[in-house]
Amino acid sequence: MRPATDHLYHPDGYHHDLTEAVRRIAPAFRRVVIDRDRGDTWVRGGYDELGRLNAPRVIRESHLSMLGRTAHIIVADEAGCAEFYLVGGEDIEVEYASDAHRAECRGVVRVLAEVLGYERMDKVEPPAFGRPQG
């Protein structure tokens, strides 16, 4: 069983670009680390993986369009710590190492959603094919 993921989205479908999102996030937490190089490395790694999977060129190029508008972000304060990749103009997925880690981060993720004007939704993984429901 995979740990839970929080999905942050704007209820009206509007998403901030990277610059605006960082402008809102930076003053909201005691500690913020913004690593654009790590963001671009993550994008390139995904592009390479899509190539290994023989994904169509249009999908690989679409993925590569995230270069320059992606950052790895760590936010922390007394409410906990969370890290995620922020792609300007898109929803945010916050993945956790464990369910306990998710519980520790609940306050930080709530603040993150508030400063961006986003809603938080628990992401539920669909059951594996053939797995009995129950």
PDB file of C-alpha atoms in Angstrom:
ATOM      1  CA  MET A   1       0.000   0.000   0.000  1.00  0.00           C
ATOM      2  CA  ARG A   2       1.387   3.375  -1.029  1.00  0.00           C
ATOM      3  CA  PRO A   3       1.321   6.293   1.398  1.00  0.00           C
ATOM      4  CA  ALA A   4      -1.243   8.983   0.738  1.00  0.00           C
ATOM      5  CA  THR A   5      -0.696  11.967  -1.497  1.00  0.00           C
ATOM      6  CA  ASP A   6      -2.248  15.403  -1.140  1.00  0.00           C
ATOM      7  CA  HIS A   7      -3.378  17.066  -4.327  1.00  0.00           C
ATOM      8  CA  LEU A   8      -3.598  20.872  -4.305  1.00  0.00           C
ATOM      9  CA  TYR A   9      -5.627  22.579  -7.024  1.00  0.00           C
ATOM     10  CA  HIS A  10      -7.326  25.891  -7.666  1.00  0.00           C
ATOM     11  CA  PRO A  11     -11.121  25.520  -7.524  1.00  0.00           C
ATOM     12  CA  ASP A  12     -11.559  27.785 -10.572  1.00  0.00           C
ATOM     13  CA  GLY A  13      -8.866  26.043 -12.615  1.00  0.00           C
ATOM     14  CA  TYR A  14      -6.484  29.014 -12.381  1.00  0.00           C
ATOM     15  CA  HIS A  15      -2.922  28.150 -11.384  1.00  0.00           C
ATOM     16  CA  HIS A  16      -0.132  30.561 -10.551  1.00  0.00           C
ATOM     17  CA  ASP A  17       2.994  30.643 -12.645  1.00  0.00           C
ATOM     18  CA  LEU A  18       6.218  29.693 -10.869  1.00  0.00           C
ATOM     19  CA  THR A  19       7.225  33.276 -10.026  1.00  0.00           C
ATOM     20  CA  GLU A  20       3.865  34.165  -8.473  1.00  0.00           C
ATOM     21  CA  ALA A  21       3.621  30.892  -6.552  1.00  0.00           C
ATOM     22  CA  VAL A  22       7.106  31.377  -5.072  1.00  0.00           C
ATOM     23  CA  ARG A  23       6.284  35.012  -4.219  1.00  0.00           C
ATOM     24  CA  ARG A  24       3.321  33.762  -2.165  1.00  0.00           C
ATOM     25  CA  ILE A  25       5.053  30.742  -0.600  1.00  0.00           C
ATOM     26  CA  ALA A  26       8.356  32.327   0.490  1.00  0.00           C
ATOM     27  CA  PRO A  27       7.058  34.618   3.275  1.00  0.00           C
ATOM     28  CA  ALA A  28       4.519  32.104   4.598  1.00  0.00           C
ATOM     29  CA  PHE A  29       6.975  29.686   6.228  1.00  0.00           C
ATOM     30  CA  ARG A  30       9.907  29.889   8.610  1.00  0.00           C
ATOM     31  CA  ARG A  31      12.150  27.963   6.190  1.00  0.00           C
ATOM     32  CA  VAL A  32      11.777  27.721   2.415  1.00  0.00           C
ATOM     33  CA  VAL A  33      14.221  26.124  -0.007  1.00  0.00           C
ATOM     34  CA  ILE A  34      13.633  26.760  -3.708  1.00  0.00           C
ATOM     35  CA  ASP A  35      15.819  24.724  -6.063  1.00  0.00           C
ATOM     36  CA  ARG A  36      15.144  25.422  -9.741  1.00  0.00           C
ATOM     37  CA  ASP A  37      18.147  23.355 -10.885  1.00  0.00           C
ATOM     38  CA  ARG A  38      16.746  20.287  -9.110  1.00  0.00           C
ATOM     39  CA  GLY A  39      13.394  21.026 -10.763  1.00  0.00           C
ATOM     40  CA  ASP A  40      14.981  21.034 -14.204  1.00  0.00           C
ATOM     41  CA  THR A  41      16.912  17.844 -13.389  1.00  0.00           C
ATOM     42  CA  TRP A  42      13.609  16.194 -12.429  1.00  0.00           C
ATOM     43  CA  VAL A  43      12.043  17.309 -15.737  1.00  0.00           C
ATOM     44  CA  ARG A  44      15.000  15.965 -17.749  1.00  0.00           C
ATOM     45  CA  GLY A  45      14.812  12.659 -15.851  1.00  0.00           C
ATOM     46  CA  GLY A  46      11.132  12.335 -16.697  1.00  0.00           C
ATOM     47  CA  TYR A  47      11.894  13.125 -20.338  1.00  0.00           C
ATOM     48  CA  ASP A  48      14.557  10.398 -20.403  1.00  0.00           C
ATOM     49  CA  GLU A  49      12.164   7.918 -18.780  1.00  0.00           C
ATOM     50  CA  LEU A  50       9.492   8.714 -21.377  1.00  0.00           C
ATOM     51  CA  GLY A  51      12.097   8.008 -24.059  1.00  0.00           C
ATOM     52  CA  ARG A  52      12.916   4.627 -22.504  1.00  0.00           C
ATOM     53  CA  LEU A  53       9.189   3.852 -22.541  1.00  0.00           C
ATOM     54  CA  ASN A  54       8.996   4.821 -26.232  1.00  0.00           C
ATOM     55  CA  ALA A  55       6.407   7.497 -25.495  1.00  0.00           C
ATOM     56  CA  PRO A  56       5.290   9.460 -28.549  1.00  0.00           C
ATOM     57  CA  ARG A  57       7.403  12.489 -29.399  1.00  0.00           C
ATOM     58  CA  VAL A  58       4.562  14.928 -28.693  1.00  0.00           C
ATOM     59  CA  ILE A  59       4.284  13.623 -25.108  1.00  0.00           C
ATOM     60  CA  ARG A  60       8.047  13.854 -24.547  1.00  0.00           C
ATOM     61  CA  GLU A  61       8.134  17.394 -25.926  1.00  0.00           C
ATOM     62  CA  SER A  62       5.155  18.383 -23.807  1.00  0.00           C
ATOM     63  CA  HIS A  63       6.973  17.108 -20.729  1.00  0.00           C
ATOM     64  CA  LEU A  64      10.129  18.989 -21.734  1.00  0.00           C
ATOM     65  CA  SER A  65       8.097  22.218 -21.867  1.00  0.00           C
ATOM     66  CA  MET A  66       8.259  22.227 -18.044  1.00  0.00           C
ATOM     67  CA  LEU A  67      11.971  23.147 -18.198  1.00  0.00           C
ATOM     68  CA  GLY A  68      12.500  26.564 -16.649  1.00  0.00           C
ATOM     69  CA  ARG A  69       9.128  26.611 -14.929  1.00  0.00           C
ATOM     70  CA  THR A  70       9.692  23.864 -12.363  1.00  0.00           C
ATOM     71  CA  ALA A  71      11.303  24.022  -8.919  1.00  0.00           C
ATOM     72  CA  HIS A  72      11.818  21.602  -6.065  1.00  0.00           C
ATOM     73  CA  ILE A  73      10.386  23.264  -2.952  1.00  0.00           C
ATOM     74  CA  ILE A  74      10.829  22.489   0.738  1.00  0.00           C
ATOM     75  CA  VAL A  75       8.687  24.392   3.242  1.00  0.00           C
ATOM     76  CA  ALA A  76       8.972  24.071   7.009  1.00  0.00           C
ATOM     77  CA  ASP A  77       7.823  25.696  10.219  1.00  0.00           C
ATOM     78  CA  GLU A  78       6.486  24.624  13.601  1.00  0.00           C
ATOM     79  CA  ALA A  79       3.592  22.859  11.821  1.00  0.00           C
ATOM     80  CA  GLY A  80       5.974  20.458  10.069  1.00  0.00           C
ATOM     81  CA  CYS A  81       7.825  20.105   6.796  1.00  0.00           C
ATOM     82  CA  ALA A  82       6.799  19.187   3.256  1.00  0.00           C
ATOM     83  CA  GLU A  83       8.584  18.959  -0.073  1.00  0.00           C
ATOM     84  CA  PHE A  84       7.242  18.831  -3.597  1.00  0.00           C
ATOM     85  CA  TYR A  85       7.925  19.793  -7.194  1.00  0.00           C
ATOM     86  CA  LEU A  86       6.173  22.979  -8.221  1.00  0.00           C
ATOM     87  CA  VAL A  87       5.415  23.278 -11.917  1.00  0.00           C
ATOM     88  CA  GLY A  88       4.139  26.744 -12.753  1.00  0.00           C
ATOM     89  CA  GLY A  89       0.588  26.679 -14.039  1.00  0.00           C
ATOM     90  CA  GLU A  90      -0.227  23.200 -12.710  1.00  0.00           C
ATOM     91  CA  ASP A  91      -1.675  21.428  -9.673  1.00  0.00           C
ATOM     92  CA  ILE A  92       0.671  20.381  -6.858  1.00  0.00           C
ATOM     93  CA  GLU A  93       1.161  16.813  -5.660  1.00  0.00           C
ATOM     94  CA  VAL A  94       2.683  16.413  -2.197  1.00  0.00           C
ATOM     95  CA  GLU A  95       3.854  12.838  -1.685  1.00  0.00           C
ATOM     96  CA  TYR A  96       4.755  11.471   1.726  1.00  0.00           C
ATOM     97  CA  ALA A  97       7.260   8.864   2.905  1.00  0.00           C
ATOM     98  CA  SER A  98       4.622   7.353   5.204  1.00  0.00           C
ATOM     99  CA  ASP A  99       1.164   7.979   6.586  1.00  0.00           C
ATOM    100  CA  ALA A 100       2.796   9.229   9.802  1.00  0.00           C
ATOM    101  CA  HIS A 101       4.795  11.764   7.795  1.00  0.00           C
ATOM    102  CA  ARG A 102       1.587  12.883   6.119  1.00  0.00           C
ATOM    103  CA  ALA A 103      -0.031  13.454   9.510  1.00  0.00           C
ATOM    104  CA  GLU A 104       2.994  15.523  10.617  1.00  0.00           C
ATOM    105  CA  CYS A 105       2.765  17.698   7.491  1.00  0.00           C
ATOM    106  CA  ARG A 106      -0.974  18.376   7.598  1.00  0.00           C
ATOM    107  CA  GLY A 107      -0.580  21.916   9.010  1.00  0.00           C
ATOM    108  CA  VAL A 108       2.112  22.944   6.536  1.00  0.00           C
ATOM    109  CA  VAL A 109       0.114  21.675   3.565  1.00  0.00           C
ATOM    110  CA  ARG A 110      -2.971  23.522   4.846  1.00  0.00           C
ATOM    111  CA  VAL A 111      -0.979  26.791   4.960  1.00  0.00           C
ATOM    112  CA  LEU A 112       0.481  26.089   1.505  1.00  0.00           C
ATOM    113  CA  ALA A 113      -3.006  25.667   0.066  1.00  0.00           C
ATOM    114  CA  GLU A 114      -4.233  28.834   1.789  1.00  0.00           C
ATOM    115  CA  VAL A 115      -1.436  31.104   0.531  1.00  0.00           C
ATOM    116  CA  LEU A 116      -1.979  29.881  -3.029  1.00  0.00           C
ATOM    117  CA  GLY A 117      -5.771  30.011  -2.826  1.00  0.00           C
ATOM    118  CA  TYR A 118      -5.883  26.286  -3.620  1.00  0.00           C
ATOM    119  CA  GLU A 119      -8.022  23.478  -2.249  1.00  0.00           C
ATOM    120  CA  ARG A 120      -6.559  20.261  -0.830  1.00  0.00           C
ATOM    121  CA  MET A 121      -7.844  16.876  -1.860  1.00  0.00           C
ATOM    122  CA  ASP A 122      -6.690  13.520  -0.537  1.00  0.00           C
ATOM    123  CA  LYS A 123      -5.620  11.526  -3.554  1.00  0.00           C
ATOM    124  CA  VAL A 124      -6.974   8.011  -3.516  1.00  0.00           C
ATOM    125  CA  GLU A 125      -5.137   5.453  -5.586  1.00  0.00           C
ATOM    126  CA  PRO A 126      -7.433   3.232  -7.686  1.00  0.00           C
ATOM    127  CA  PRO A 127      -7.403  -0.434  -6.722  1.00  0.00           C
ATOM    128  CA  ALA A 128      -5.025  -2.677  -8.603  1.00  0.00           C
ATOM    129  CA  PHE A 129      -6.604  -4.605 -11.453  1.00  0.00           C
ATOM    130  CA  GLY A 130      -8.077  -7.865 -10.199  1.00  0.00           C
ATOM    131  CA  ARG A 131      -7.738  -6.946  -6.527  1.00  0.00           C
ATOM    132  CA  PRO A 132     -10.833  -7.992  -4.589  1.00  0.00           C
ATOM    133  CA  GLN A 133     -12.860  -5.077  -3.261  1.00  0.00           C
ATOM    134  CA  GLY A 134     -13.742  -5.237   0.275  1.00  0.00           C
TER     135      GLY A 134
END
